[in-house]
């Protein structure tokens, strides 16, 4: 709530200072605020321009496709069955 009040004050101030060049103070697009923090499944994929989607995590070999393994640096662990697989490729 406090943030909204601040924004309103800013706009009022801009109107009062009409003599100044207003070009730089164009209305900021505030519509894109809702885009952040889209986690969940999206964090398991990386959008690659050439190949489309690239999986950042391997699937669990026991549980099969759909069960991602957690990245623990040099190894992956399945959160479902506890299976641990050491990373094969070093990047
Ligand atoms: Zn598993």
Short mmCIF file of N, CA and C in Angstrom, two decimals, residues 14-70:
data_model
loop_
_atom_site.label_atom_id
_atom_site.label_comp_id
_atom_site.label_asym_id
_atom_site.label_seq_id
_atom_site.Cartn_x
_atom_site.Cartn_y
_atom_site.Cartn_z
N UNK A 14 5.52 15.22 -11.26
CA UNK A 14 5.87 15.37 -12.67
C UNK A 14 4.92 16.36 -13.34
N UNK A 15 3.68 16.35 -12.97
CA UNK A 15 2.72 17.27 -13.58
C UNK A 15 3.01 18.71 -13.18
N UNK A 16 3.40 18.89 -11.95
CA UNK A 16 3.66 20.26 -11.50
C UNK A 16 4.90 20.84 -12.19
N UNK A 17 5.83 20.00 -12.51
CA UNK A 17 7.07 20.48 -13.11
C UNK A 17 6.98 20.44 -14.63
N UNK A 18 5.97 21.01 -15.14
CA UNK A 18 5.75 20.94 -16.58
C UNK A 18 6.77 21.74 -17.38
N UNK A 19 7.39 22.69 -16.75
CA UNK A 19 8.33 23.53 -17.50
C UNK A 19 9.57 22.75 -17.92
N UNK A 20 9.91 21.78 -17.14
CA UNK A 20 11.08 20.98 -17.51
C UNK A 20 10.77 20.12 -18.73
N UNK A 21 11.78 19.78 -19.46
CA UNK A 21 11.58 18.85 -20.58
C UNK A 21 11.07 17.52 -20.07
N UNK A 22 9.96 17.13 -20.57
CA UNK A 22 9.30 15.94 -20.04
C UNK A 22 9.70 14.67 -20.78
N UNK A 23 10.54 14.84 -21.75
CA UNK A 23 10.83 13.70 -22.62
C UNK A 23 11.33 12.47 -21.87
N UNK A 24 12.21 12.71 -20.92
CA UNK A 24 12.78 11.55 -20.22
C UNK A 24 11.81 10.95 -19.23
N UNK A 25 10.81 11.71 -18.89
CA UNK A 25 9.89 11.21 -17.86
C UNK A 25 8.63 10.63 -18.46
N UNK A 26 8.77 9.98 -19.54
CA UNK A 26 7.61 9.31 -20.11
C UNK A 26 7.03 8.32 -19.11
N UNK A 27 5.78 8.06 -19.26
CA UNK A 27 5.14 7.11 -18.35
C UNK A 27 5.82 5.76 -18.48
N UNK A 28 6.31 5.29 -17.36
CA UNK A 28 6.98 3.99 -17.40
C UNK A 28 5.95 2.88 -17.58
N UNK A 29 6.26 1.94 -18.41
CA UNK A 29 5.36 0.78 -18.53
C UNK A 29 5.41 -0.06 -17.27
N UNK A 30 4.31 -0.07 -16.57
CA UNK A 30 4.31 -0.80 -15.28
C UNK A 30 3.62 -2.14 -15.40
N UNK A 31 3.29 -2.51 -16.60
CA UNK A 31 2.47 -3.71 -16.77
C UNK A 31 3.27 -5.00 -16.64
N UNK A 32 4.59 -4.89 -16.71
CA UNK A 32 5.37 -6.12 -16.78
C UNK A 32 5.81 -6.63 -15.42
N UNK A 33 5.25 -6.11 -14.40
CA UNK A 33 5.72 -6.50 -13.07
C UNK A 33 5.36 -7.93 -12.70
N UNK A 34 4.33 -8.45 -13.32
CA UNK A 34 3.82 -9.74 -12.87
C UNK A 34 4.62 -10.91 -13.43
N UNK A 35 5.63 -10.63 -14.20
CA UNK A 35 6.31 -11.72 -14.91
C UNK A 35 7.36 -12.45 -14.08
N UNK A 36 7.73 -11.91 -12.97
CA UNK A 36 8.85 -12.51 -12.24
C UNK A 36 8.42 -13.71 -11.41
N UNK A 37 9.39 -14.45 -11.02
CA UNK A 37 9.21 -15.60 -10.13
C UNK A 37 8.29 -16.66 -10.72
N UNK A 38 8.55 -17.01 -11.95
CA UNK A 38 7.84 -18.15 -12.52
C UNK A 38 8.72 -19.38 -12.33
N UNK A 39 8.61 -19.97 -11.21
CA UNK A 39 9.48 -21.13 -10.96
C UNK A 39 8.75 -22.42 -11.29
N UNK A 40 9.02 -23.42 -10.52
CA UNK A 40 8.37 -24.69 -10.81
C UNK A 40 9.04 -25.38 -11.97
N UNK A 41 8.24 -25.96 -12.83
CA UNK A 41 8.76 -26.75 -13.93
C UNK A 41 9.65 -25.92 -14.86
N UNK A 42 9.40 -24.66 -14.95
CA UNK A 42 10.14 -23.85 -15.90
C UNK A 42 11.63 -23.81 -15.58
N UNK A 43 11.96 -23.95 -14.33
CA UNK A 43 13.37 -23.86 -13.97
C UNK A 43 14.13 -25.12 -14.38
N UNK A 44 13.42 -26.12 -14.83
CA UNK A 44 14.09 -27.34 -15.23
C UNK A 44 14.46 -27.32 -16.72
N UNK A 45 14.02 -26.31 -17.38
CA UNK A 45 14.30 -26.25 -18.81
C UNK A 45 15.06 -24.97 -19.15
N UNK A 46 15.82 -25.06 -20.18
CA UNK A 46 16.50 -23.87 -20.66
C UNK A 46 16.13 -23.69 -22.12
N UNK A 47 15.70 -22.52 -22.46
CA UNK A 47 15.29 -22.29 -23.84
C UNK A 47 16.54 -22.05 -24.69
N UNK A 48 16.74 -22.92 -25.62
CA UNK A 48 17.89 -22.81 -26.49
C UNK A 48 17.43 -22.41 -27.88
N UNK A 49 18.07 -21.43 -28.44
CA UNK A 49 17.63 -20.92 -29.73
C UNK A 49 17.69 -21.97 -30.82
N UNK A 50 18.69 -22.83 -30.79
CA UNK A 50 18.84 -23.79 -31.87
C UNK A 50 17.97 -25.02 -31.67
N UNK A 51 18.05 -25.57 -30.48
CA UNK A 51 17.39 -26.86 -30.28
C UNK A 51 16.06 -26.74 -29.56
N UNK A 52 15.65 -25.54 -29.29
CA UNK A 52 14.41 -25.40 -28.56
C UNK A 52 14.64 -25.57 -27.08
N UNK A 53 14.04 -26.55 -26.49
CA UNK A 53 14.18 -26.75 -25.06
C UNK A 53 15.34 -27.70 -24.74
N UNK A 54 16.09 -27.33 -23.77
CA UNK A 54 17.14 -28.21 -23.30
C UNK A 54 16.88 -28.55 -21.85
N UNK A 55 16.92 -29.83 -21.54
CA UNK A 55 16.70 -30.21 -20.15
C UNK A 55 17.95 -29.93 -19.34
N UNK A 56 17.77 -29.26 -18.24
CA UNK A 56 18.91 -28.97 -17.37
C UNK A 56 19.14 -30.10 -16.37
N UNK A 57 18.12 -30.87 -16.12
CA UNK A 57 18.24 -31.98 -15.17
C UNK A 57 17.91 -33.27 -15.90
N UNK A 58 18.58 -34.30 -15.55
CA UNK A 58 18.23 -35.59 -16.14
C UNK A 58 17.01 -36.19 -15.46
N UNK A 59 16.40 -37.10 -16.15
CA UNK A 59 15.31 -37.84 -15.52
C UNK A 59 15.88 -38.96 -14.67
N UNK A 60 15.11 -39.36 -13.70
CA UNK A 60 15.54 -40.47 -12.85
C UNK A 60 15.50 -41.76 -13.66
N UNK A 61 16.54 -42.53 -13.54
CA UNK A 61 16.60 -43.79 -14.30
C UNK A 61 15.65 -44.83 -13.72
N UNK A 62 15.35 -44.70 -12.48
CA UNK A 62 14.44 -45.66 -11.86
C UNK A 62 12.99 -45.26 -12.09
N UNK A 63 12.71 -44.01 -11.84
CA UNK A 63 11.32 -43.57 -11.89
C UNK A 63 10.87 -43.27 -13.31
N UNK A 64 11.81 -42.98 -14.18
CA UNK A 64 11.44 -42.74 -15.56
C UNK A 64 11.21 -41.27 -15.86
N UNK A 65 10.85 -41.01 -17.11
CA UNK A 65 10.62 -39.63 -17.55
C UNK A 65 9.56 -38.94 -16.71
N UNK A 66 9.80 -37.71 -16.39
CA UNK A 66 8.85 -36.97 -15.58
C UNK A 66 9.36 -36.77 -14.17
N UNK A 67 10.30 -37.62 -13.76
CA UNK A 67 10.88 -37.45 -12.44
C UNK A 67 12.27 -36.82 -12.59
N UNK A 68 12.31 -35.56 -12.33
CA UNK A 68 13.59 -34.87 -12.46
C UNK A 68 14.46 -35.17 -11.25
N UNK A 69 15.75 -35.08 -11.49
CA UNK A 69 16.68 -35.28 -10.40
C UNK A 69 17.25 -33.94 -9.97
N UNK A 70 17.46 -33.80 -8.69
CA UNK A 70 17.97 -32.54 -8.16
C UNK A 70 19.46 -32.41 -8.46
#
